[in-house]
Amino acid sequence: LADSADELLLTLSFTAKKEAFPLVPAGHEMAWDQFEIAPAMPVPVQLTQAALQLEQTDATVSVSGADFAVQFNKVDGNLSSFTFKGKQLVDRGFRPDFWRALTDNDRPSYRNISDEKWQDAGNNWKVTACRVDELDGAVRVLFDATLPSVNGAYQLGYTVYGNGDLEVAASYKPGAGVKGPMRFGLEMLLPKSLENVTYYGRGPHPTYSDRKFERIGIFDTTVDQMWVDYSEPQENGNRGDVRWTAF
């Protein structure tokens, strides 16, 4: 193992011999299994990092390092810019997301567990405060917000490290009288030029919590190839147990 963060898996594949299966081509995979030899360990955050530069105005917070720069909008809570060596990596930063398209299975009963108010709750969030803390080798930007349509409170935090890592954390405090969301997540828009995708997780086909029939590996695909053109809205293109992804 290269370091303590490495994960080691043993994958066994059983393929057909030419003379054994007349109707199956030689080399066709008949079965496979995968075993964890060594689990992945969390990568420790470096306590001592390169120096960061912090600048603030009434409307923005800017944090920059040797090769990167991050800017936040204090008013709407968006990560408005993230550049690395002059290249823009985002069109719009993280925004609360509590909704997804309803599937055929959802439609008869979703009102028992959720509420249509969640559909626009994330888009209509209201930032009430922005706090900036300078840490040892990092800068933390915290946005306090409300979710008026669902009577909830929300906090979104960014920690920018000197090596360019950006850690994101979100928390939600439910309001009274509203059922739970369809999902709890964050939405980020990337430039269309970032079409190629490499990820370490289950693949190459889509996987879900009740359909994890794919093996864990490193797979190359594109954003377009991950789309499944269902005739009716369904959960689409998900990849389960993903350790990391790169665009």
PDB file of C-alpha atoms in Angstrom:
ATOM      1  CA  LEU A   1       0.000   0.000   0.000  1.00  0.00           C
ATOM      2  CA  ALA A   2       1.276   3.448  -0.923  1.00  0.00           C
ATOM      3  CA  ASP A   3      -0.125   5.116   2.210  1.00  0.00           C
ATOM      4  CA  SER A   4      -2.755   4.628   4.905  1.00  0.00           C
ATOM      5  CA  ALA A   5      -5.484   6.151   2.732  1.00  0.00           C
ATOM      6  CA  ASP A   6      -5.230   3.437   0.036  1.00  0.00           C
ATOM      7  CA  GLU A   7      -8.028   0.920  -0.347  1.00  0.00           C
ATOM      8  CA  LEU A   8      -7.222  -2.599  -1.516  1.00  0.00           C
ATOM      9  CA  LEU A   9      -9.834  -4.810  -3.205  1.00  0.00           C
ATOM     10  CA  LEU A  10      -9.581  -8.314  -4.655  1.00  0.00           C
ATOM     11  CA  THR A  11     -11.766  -8.886  -7.719  1.00  0.00           C
ATOM     12  CA  LEU A  12     -12.367 -12.399  -9.067  1.00  0.00           C
ATOM     13  CA  SER A  13     -13.767 -12.896 -12.576  1.00  0.00           C
ATOM     14  CA  PHE A  14     -15.018 -16.189 -14.063  1.00  0.00           C
ATOM     15  CA  THR A  15     -15.158 -16.366 -17.848  1.00  0.00           C
ATOM     16  CA  ALA A  16     -16.456 -18.952 -20.308  1.00  0.00           C
ATOM     17  CA  LYS A  17     -14.131 -21.363 -22.073  1.00  0.00           C
ATOM     18  CA  LYS A  18     -14.802 -21.894 -25.753  1.00  0.00           C
ATOM     19  CA  GLU A  19     -15.511 -25.614 -25.453  1.00  0.00           C
ATOM     20  CA  ALA A  20     -17.690 -25.322 -22.330  1.00  0.00           C
ATOM     21  CA  PHE A  21     -20.589 -23.169 -23.510  1.00  0.00           C
ATOM     22  CA  PRO A  22     -21.563 -23.509 -27.195  1.00  0.00           C
ATOM     23  CA  LEU A  23     -24.010 -20.567 -27.041  1.00  0.00           C
ATOM     24  CA  VAL A  24     -21.707 -18.246 -25.058  1.00  0.00           C
ATOM     25  CA  PRO A  25     -18.620 -16.710 -26.689  1.00  0.00           C
ATOM     26  CA  ALA A  26     -15.230 -17.559 -25.212  1.00  0.00           C
ATOM     27  CA  GLY A  27     -14.097 -15.014 -22.635  1.00  0.00           C
ATOM     28  CA  HIS A  28     -17.637 -13.895 -21.729  1.00  0.00           C
ATOM     29  CA  GLU A  29     -17.827 -13.138 -18.017  1.00  0.00           C
ATOM     30  CA  MET A  30     -20.170 -15.588 -16.307  1.00  0.00           C
ATOM     31  CA  ALA A  31     -19.727 -14.383 -12.723  1.00  0.00           C
ATOM     32  CA  TRP A  32     -17.590 -12.130 -10.548  1.00  0.00           C
ATOM     33  CA  ASP A  33     -17.094 -11.238  -6.912  1.00  0.00           C
ATOM     34  CA  GLN A  34     -15.154  -8.647  -4.996  1.00  0.00           C
ATOM     35  CA  PHE A  35     -13.592  -8.715  -1.535  1.00  0.00           C
ATOM     36  CA  GLU A  36     -12.230  -5.918   0.616  1.00  0.00           C
ATOM     37  CA  ILE A  37      -8.639  -6.654   1.686  1.00  0.00           C
ATOM     38  CA  ALA A  38      -7.853  -3.282   3.261  1.00  0.00           C
ATOM     39  CA  PRO A  39     -10.452  -0.532   3.843  1.00  0.00           C
ATOM     40  CA  ALA A  40      -9.893   3.076   2.873  1.00  0.00           C
ATOM     41  CA  MET A  41      -8.769   5.295   5.711  1.00  0.00           C
ATOM     42  CA  PRO A  42      -9.644   8.998   6.026  1.00  0.00           C
ATOM     43  CA  VAL A  43      -6.986  11.338   4.681  1.00  0.00           C
ATOM     44  CA  PRO A  44      -5.825  13.552   7.571  1.00  0.00           C
ATOM     45  CA  VAL A  45      -6.113  17.289   7.025  1.00  0.00           C
ATOM     46  CA  GLN A  46      -2.720  18.996   7.106  1.00  0.00           C
ATOM     47  CA  LEU A  47      -2.656  21.344  10.076  1.00  0.00           C
ATOM     48  CA  THR A  48       0.099  23.464   8.571  1.00  0.00           C
ATOM     49  CA  GLN A  49      -0.791  24.790   5.133  1.00  0.00           C
ATOM     50  CA  ALA A  50       0.397  27.457   2.739  1.00  0.00           C
ATOM     51  CA  ALA A  51      -0.582  31.011   3.602  1.00  0.00           C
ATOM     52  CA  LEU A  52      -3.904  32.384   2.367  1.00  0.00           C
ATOM     53  CA  GLN A  53      -4.885  35.919   1.427  1.00  0.00           C
ATOM     54  CA  LEU A  54      -8.285  37.143   2.607  1.00  0.00           C
ATOM     55  CA  GLU A  55     -10.108  40.170   1.238  1.00  0.00           C
ATOM     56  CA  GLN A  56     -13.611  41.371   2.083  1.00  0.00           C
ATOM     57  CA  THR A  57     -16.033  43.967   0.795  1.00  0.00           C
ATOM     58  CA  ASP A  58     -19.629  44.624   1.753  1.00  0.00           C
ATOM     59  CA  ALA A  59     -20.748  42.130  -0.916  1.00  0.00           C
ATOM     60  CA  THR A  60     -17.935  39.574  -1.333  1.00  0.00           C
ATOM     61  CA  VAL A  61     -15.385  37.397   0.440  1.00  0.00           C
ATOM     62  CA  SER A  62     -12.265  36.482  -1.557  1.00  0.00           C
ATOM     63  CA  VAL A  63      -9.722  33.850  -0.516  1.00  0.00           C
ATOM     64  CA  SER A  64      -6.636  33.105  -2.614  1.00  0.00           C
ATOM     65  CA  GLY A  65      -3.545  30.907  -2.514  1.00  0.00           C
ATOM     66  CA  ALA A  66      -0.571  30.197  -4.734  1.00  0.00           C
ATOM     67  CA  ASP A  67      -2.517  28.881  -7.764  1.00  0.00           C
ATOM     68  CA  PHE A  68      -6.176  29.350  -6.875  1.00  0.00           C
ATOM     69  CA  ALA A  69      -8.761  31.919  -5.864  1.00  0.00           C
ATOM     70  CA  VAL A  70     -12.249  31.502  -4.393  1.00  0.00           C
ATOM     71  CA  GLN A  71     -14.929  34.173  -4.132  1.00  0.00           C
ATOM     72  CA  PHE A  72     -18.217  34.083  -2.205  1.00  0.00           C
ATOM     73  CA  ASN A  73     -21.221  36.371  -2.495  1.00  0.00           C
ATOM     74  CA  LYS A  74     -22.257  37.562   0.972  1.00  0.00           C
ATOM     75  CA  VAL A  75     -25.757  38.503  -0.176  1.00  0.00           C
ATOM     76  CA  ASP A  76     -27.003  35.328  -1.881  1.00  0.00           C
ATOM     77  CA  GLY A  77     -24.573  32.813  -0.330  1.00  0.00           C
ATOM     78  CA  ASN A  78     -23.249  31.556  -3.659  1.00  0.00           C
ATOM     79  CA  LEU A  79     -19.727  30.398  -4.384  1.00  0.00           C
ATOM     80  CA  SER A  80     -19.468  32.808  -7.314  1.00  0.00           C
ATOM     81  CA  SER A  81     -15.967  31.951  -8.564  1.00  0.00           C
ATOM     82  CA  PHE A  82     -13.369  29.211  -8.121  1.00  0.00           C
ATOM     83  CA  THR A  83     -10.297  29.455 -10.361  1.00  0.00           C
ATOM     84  CA  PHE A  84      -7.208  27.250 -10.560  1.00  0.00           C
ATOM     85  CA  LYS A  85      -4.244  28.608 -12.547  1.00  0.00           C
ATOM     86  CA  GLY A  86      -6.640  31.070 -14.148  1.00  0.00           C
ATOM     87  CA  LYS A  87      -9.198  28.435 -15.235  1.00  0.00           C
ATOM     88  CA  GLN A  88     -12.768  28.834 -13.982  1.00  0.00           C
ATOM     89  CA  LEU A  89     -13.976  25.600 -12.337  1.00  0.00           C
ATOM     90  CA  VAL A  90     -17.579  26.520 -11.470  1.00  0.00           C
ATOM     91  CA  ASP A  91     -20.474  28.447 -12.994  1.00  0.00           C
ATOM     92  CA  ARG A  92     -22.313  28.658  -9.683  1.00  0.00           C
ATOM     93  CA  GLY A  93     -21.425  27.274  -6.313  1.00  0.00           C
ATOM     94  CA  PHE A  94     -23.431  25.152  -3.906  1.00  0.00           C
ATOM     95  CA  ARG A  95     -27.117  25.798  -3.285  1.00  0.00           C
ATOM     96  CA  PRO A  96     -29.495  23.829  -1.027  1.00  0.00           C
ATOM     97  CA  ASP A  97     -31.426  21.153  -2.911  1.00  0.00           C
ATOM     98  CA  PHE A  98     -34.372  19.273  -1.396  1.00  0.00           C
ATOM     99  CA  TRP A  99     -36.263  18.033  -4.448  1.00  0.00           C
ATOM    100  CA  ARG A 100     -36.040  15.558  -7.312  1.00  0.00           C
ATOM    101  CA  ALA A 101     -38.314  14.494 -10.146  1.00  0.00           C
ATOM    102  CA  LEU A 102     -41.151  12.272  -8.963  1.00  0.00           C
ATOM    103  CA  THR A 103     -40.987   8.693 -10.213  1.00  0.00           C
ATOM    104  CA  ASP A 104     -43.981   6.493 -11.056  1.00  0.00           C
ATOM    105  CA  ASN A 105     -43.634   4.841  -7.637  1.00  0.00           C
ATOM    106  CA  ASP A 106     -43.585   8.211  -5.860  1.00  0.00           C
ATOM    107  CA  ARG A 107     -46.696   9.743  -7.351  1.00  0.00           C
ATOM    108  CA  PRO A 108     -49.427   7.777  -5.524  1.00  0.00           C
ATOM    109  CA  SER A 109     -47.994   8.287  -2.049  1.00  0.00           C
ATOM    110  CA  TYR A 110     -45.338  11.021  -1.904  1.00  0.00           C
ATOM    111  CA  ARG A 111     -47.751  13.501  -0.280  1.00  0.00           C
ATOM    112  CA  ASN A 112     -47.761  11.238   2.780  1.00  0.00           C
ATOM    113  CA  ILE A 113     -44.041  11.763   3.333  1.00  0.00           C
ATOM    114  CA  SER A 114     -43.155  15.089   1.699  1.00  0.00           C
ATOM    115  CA  ASP A 115     -44.576  18.398   0.506  1.00  0.00           C
ATOM    116  CA  GLU A 116     -44.466  20.332  -2.780  1.00  0.00           C
ATOM    117  CA  LYS A 117     -43.143  23.341  -0.871  1.00  0.00           C
ATOM    118  CA  TRP A 118     -39.697  21.704  -0.953  1.00  0.00           C
ATOM    119  CA  GLN A 119     -39.488  22.059  -4.742  1.00  0.00           C
ATOM    120  CA  ASP A 120     -38.412  25.722  -4.548  1.00  0.00           C
ATOM    121  CA  ALA A 121     -37.203  25.820  -0.930  1.00  0.00           C
ATOM    122  CA  GLY A 122     -33.530  25.777  -1.912  1.00  0.00           C
ATOM    123  CA  ASN A 123     -33.852  28.393  -4.648  1.00  0.00           C
ATOM    124  CA  ASN A 124     -35.748  30.702  -2.292  1.00  0.00           C
ATOM    125  CA  TRP A 125     -33.418  30.482   0.685  1.00  0.00           C
ATOM    126  CA  LYS A 126     -32.613  33.801   2.375  1.00  0.00           C
ATOM    127  CA  VAL A 127     -29.125  34.479   3.708  1.00  0.00           C
ATOM    128  CA  THR A 128     -29.337  36.280   7.041  1.00  0.00           C
ATOM    129  CA  ALA A 129     -25.663  36.436   8.036  1.00  0.00           C
ATOM    130  CA  CYS A 130     -22.170  35.737   6.709  1.00  0.00           C
ATOM    131  CA  ARG A 131     -19.336  35.038   9.120  1.00  0.00           C
ATOM    132  CA  VAL A 132     -15.659  34.726   8.212  1.00  0.00           C
ATOM    133  CA  ASP A 133     -13.112  33.060  10.507  1.00  0.00           C
ATOM    134  CA  GLU A 134      -9.360  32.931   9.926  1.00  0.00           C
ATOM    135  CA  LEU A 135      -7.977  29.598  11.131  1.00  0.00           C
ATOM    136  CA  ASP A 136      -4.496  28.077  11.181  1.00  0.00           C
ATOM    137  CA  GLY A 137      -3.821  27.610   7.460  1.00  0.00           C
ATOM    138  CA  ALA A 138      -7.493  27.924   6.492  1.00  0.00           C
ATOM    139  CA  VAL A 139     -10.410  30.339   6.160  1.00  0.00           C
ATOM    140  CA  ARG A 140     -13.968  29.359   7.102  1.00  0.00           C
ATOM    141  CA  VAL A 141     -16.977  31.122   5.573  1.00  0.00           C
ATOM    142  CA  LEU A 142     -20.346  30.402   7.225  1.00  0.00           C
ATOM    143  CA  PHE A 143     -23.730  31.408   5.828  1.00  0.00           C
ATOM    144  CA  ASP A 144     -26.768  31.410   8.118  1.00  0.00           C
ATOM    145  CA  ALA A 145     -30.048  31.323   6.231  1.00  0.00           C
ATOM    146  CA  THR A 146     -33.752  30.696   6.473  1.00  0.00           C
ATOM    147  CA  LEU A 147     -36.023  28.600   4.255  1.00  0.00           C
ATOM    148  CA  PRO A 148     -39.214  30.706   4.304  1.00  0.00           C
ATOM    149  CA  SER A 149     -41.428  28.297   2.337  1.00  0.00           C
ATOM    150  CA  VAL A 150     -40.812  25.428   4.800  1.00  0.00           C
ATOM    151  CA  ASN A 151     -40.228  27.407   8.020  1.00  0.00           C
ATOM    152  CA  GLY A 152     -36.709  25.990   8.420  1.00  0.00           C
ATOM    153  CA  ALA A 153     -33.243  27.256   9.334  1.00  0.00           C
ATOM    154  CA  TYR A 154     -30.172  26.351   7.279  1.00  0.00           C
ATOM    155  CA  GLN A 155     -26.417  26.773   7.550  1.00  0.00           C
ATOM    156  CA  LEU A 156     -23.869  26.327   4.773  1.00  0.00           C
ATOM    157  CA  GLY A 157     -20.163  26.381   5.586  1.00  0.00           C
ATOM    158  CA  TYR A 158     -17.028  26.443   3.454  1.00  0.00           C
ATOM    159  CA  THR A 159     -13.505  25.820   4.720  1.00  0.00           C
ATOM    160  CA  VAL A 160     -10.766  26.876   2.280  1.00  0.00           C
ATOM    161  CA  TYR A 161      -7.343  25.325   2.909  1.00  0.00           C
ATOM    162  CA  GLY A 162      -3.971  26.610   1.781  1.00  0.00           C
ATOM    163  CA  ASN A 163      -3.470  23.764  -0.704  1.00  0.00           C
ATOM    164  CA  GLY A 164      -6.691  24.650  -2.558  1.00  0.00           C
ATOM    165  CA  ASP A 165      -8.946  22.042  -0.938  1.00  0.00           C
ATOM    166  CA  LEU A 166     -12.488  23.241  -0.295  1.00  0.00           C
ATOM    167  CA  GLU A 167     -14.526  21.484   2.391  1.00  0.00           C
ATOM    168  CA  VAL A 168     -18.305  21.995   2.323  1.00  0.00           C
ATOM    169  CA  ALA A 169     -20.764  21.235   5.141  1.00  0.00           C
ATOM    170  CA  ALA A 170     -24.498  21.892   5.463  1.00  0.00           C
ATOM    171  CA  SER A 171     -27.032  21.549   8.274  1.00  0.00           C
ATOM    172  CA  TYR A 172     -30.792  22.031   8.455  1.00  0.00           C
ATOM    173  CA  LYS A 173     -33.131  22.665  11.373  1.00  0.00           C
ATOM    174  CA  PRO A 174     -36.727  21.606  10.550  1.00  0.00           C
ATOM    175  CA  GLY A 175     -39.614  23.982  10.940  1.00  0.00           C
ATOM    176  CA  ALA A 176     -42.980  23.059  12.410  1.00  0.00           C
ATOM    177  CA  GLY A 177     -45.850  21.731  10.342  1.00  0.00           C
ATOM    178  CA  VAL A 178     -43.918  20.665   7.237  1.00  0.00           C
ATOM    179  CA  LYS A 179     -43.134  17.106   6.178  1.00  0.00           C
ATOM    180  CA  GLY A 180     -39.609  16.069   5.281  1.00  0.00           C
ATOM    181  CA  PRO A 181     -37.857  16.795   1.954  1.00  0.00           C
ATOM    182  CA  MET A 182     -37.579  14.372  -0.964  1.00  0.00           C
ATOM    183  CA  ARG A 183     -33.811  14.482  -0.509  1.00  0.00           C
ATOM    184  CA  PHE A 184     -31.122  16.494   1.263  1.00  0.00           C
ATOM    185  CA  GLY A 185     -28.286  17.710  -0.898  1.00  0.00           C
ATOM    186  CA  LEU A 186     -26.415  20.531  -2.592  1.00  0.00           C
ATOM    187  CA  GLU A 187     -26.466  21.589  -6.227  1.00  0.00           C
ATOM    188  CA  MET A 188     -23.406  22.897  -8.067  1.00  0.00           C
ATOM    189  CA  LEU A 189     -23.213  23.999 -11.706  1.00  0.00           C
ATOM    190  CA  LEU A 190     -20.003  23.259 -13.614  1.00  0.00           C
ATOM    191  CA  PRO A 191     -18.871  24.694 -16.968  1.00  0.00           C
ATOM    192  CA  LYS A 192     -20.074  22.705 -19.997  1.00  0.00           C
ATOM    193  CA  SER A 193     -16.449  22.206 -21.021  1.00  0.00           C
ATOM    194  CA  LEU A 194     -16.009  19.751 -18.112  1.00  0.00           C
ATOM    195  CA  GLU A 195     -17.685  16.916 -20.048  1.00  0.00           C
ATOM    196  CA  ASN A 196     -15.268  14.079 -19.249  1.00  0.00           C
ATOM    197  CA  VAL A 197     -15.781  12.238 -15.958  1.00  0.00           C
ATOM    198  CA  THR A 198     -13.546   9.806 -14.078  1.00  0.00           C
ATOM    199  CA  TYR A 199     -14.786   8.286 -10.839  1.00  0.00           C
ATOM    200  CA  TYR A 200     -13.851   5.639  -8.292  1.00  0.00           C
ATOM    201  CA  GLY A 201     -16.963   3.760  -7.209  1.00  0.00           C
ATOM    202  CA  ARG A 202     -19.472   1.254  -8.542  1.00  0.00           C
ATOM    203  CA  GLY A 203     -19.755   1.024 -12.315  1.00  0.00           C
ATOM    204  CA  PRO A 204     -19.743   1.288 -15.173  1.00  0.00           C
ATOM    205  CA  HIS A 205     -23.566   1.219 -15.119  1.00  0.00           C
ATOM    206  CA  PRO A 206     -25.857   3.240 -12.792  1.00  0.00           C
ATOM    207  CA  THR A 207     -26.296   1.985  -9.226  1.00  0.00           C
ATOM    208  CA  TYR A 208     -28.673   2.841  -6.392  1.00  0.00           C
ATOM    209  CA  SER A 209     -29.189   1.813  -2.768  1.00  0.00           C
ATOM    210  CA  ASP A 210     -31.350  -1.121  -3.934  1.00  0.00           C
ATOM    211  CA  ARG A 211     -29.294  -1.921  -7.056  1.00  0.00           C
ATOM    212  CA  LYS A 212     -25.602  -2.317  -6.318  1.00  0.00           C
ATOM    213  CA  PHE A 213     -24.849  -5.046  -8.817  1.00  0.00           C
ATOM    214  CA  GLU A 214     -21.750  -3.309 -10.231  1.00  0.00           C
ATOM    215  CA  ARG A 215     -18.165  -3.745  -9.069  1.00  0.00           C
ATOM    216  CA  ILE A 216     -16.029  -1.026  -7.497  1.00  0.00           C
ATOM    217  CA  GLY A 217     -13.367   0.376  -9.793  1.00  0.00           C
ATOM    218  CA  ILE A 218     -12.099   3.451 -11.612  1.00  0.00           C
ATOM    219  CA  PHE A 219     -14.276   4.260 -14.624  1.00  0.00           C
ATOM    220  CA  ASP A 220     -14.105   6.821 -17.422  1.00  0.00           C
ATOM    221  CA  THR A 221     -17.295   8.228 -18.915  1.00  0.00           C
ATOM    222  CA  THR A 222     -18.881  11.523 -19.974  1.00  0.00           C
ATOM    223  CA  VAL A 223     -21.738  13.616 -18.629  1.00  0.00           C
ATOM    224  CA  ASP A 224     -23.797  12.765 -21.731  1.00  0.00           C
ATOM    225  CA  GLN A 225     -23.145   9.023 -21.371  1.00  0.00           C
ATOM    226  CA  MET A 226     -24.322   9.069 -17.751  1.00  0.00           C
ATOM    227  CA  TRP A 227     -27.772  10.292 -18.814  1.00  0.00           C
ATOM    228  CA  VAL A 228     -30.493   7.635 -19.233  1.00  0.00           C
ATOM    229  CA  ASP A 229     -33.294   8.769 -21.551  1.00  0.00           C
ATOM    230  CA  TYR A 230     -36.272   7.265 -19.741  1.00  0.00           C
ATOM    231  CA  SER A 231     -39.676   7.899 -21.331  1.00  0.00           C
ATOM    232  CA  GLU A 232     -41.005   8.824 -17.863  1.00  0.00           C
ATOM    233  CA  PRO A 233     -39.006  10.648 -15.142  1.00  0.00           C
ATOM    234  CA  GLN A 234     -36.998   8.218 -13.029  1.00  0.00           C
ATOM    235  CA  GLU A 235     -33.964   8.419 -10.813  1.00  0.00           C
ATOM    236  CA  ASN A 236     -31.237   8.827 -13.366  1.00  0.00           C
ATOM    237  CA  GLY A 237     -27.560   8.110 -13.815  1.00  0.00           C
ATOM    238  CA  ASN A 238     -26.671   7.686 -10.130  1.00  0.00           C
ATOM    239  CA  ARG A 239     -23.379   6.034  -9.147  1.00  0.00           C
ATOM    240  CA  GLY A 240     -23.238   4.415  -5.710  1.00  0.00           C
ATOM    241  CA  ASP A 241     -20.391   4.141  -3.190  1.00  0.00           C
ATOM    242  CA  VAL A 242     -18.286   6.748  -4.997  1.00  0.00           C
ATOM    243  CA  ARG A 243     -15.006   7.528  -3.224  1.00  0.00           C
ATOM    244  CA  TRP A 244     -13.982  10.379  -5.553  1.00  0.00           C
ATOM    245  CA  THR A 245     -14.859  11.859  -8.889  1.00  0.00           C
ATOM    246  CA  ALA A 246     -12.991  14.159 -11.296  1.00  0.00           C
ATOM    247  CA  PHE A 247     -14.336  16.336 -14.119  1.00  0.00           C
TER     248      PHE A 247
END
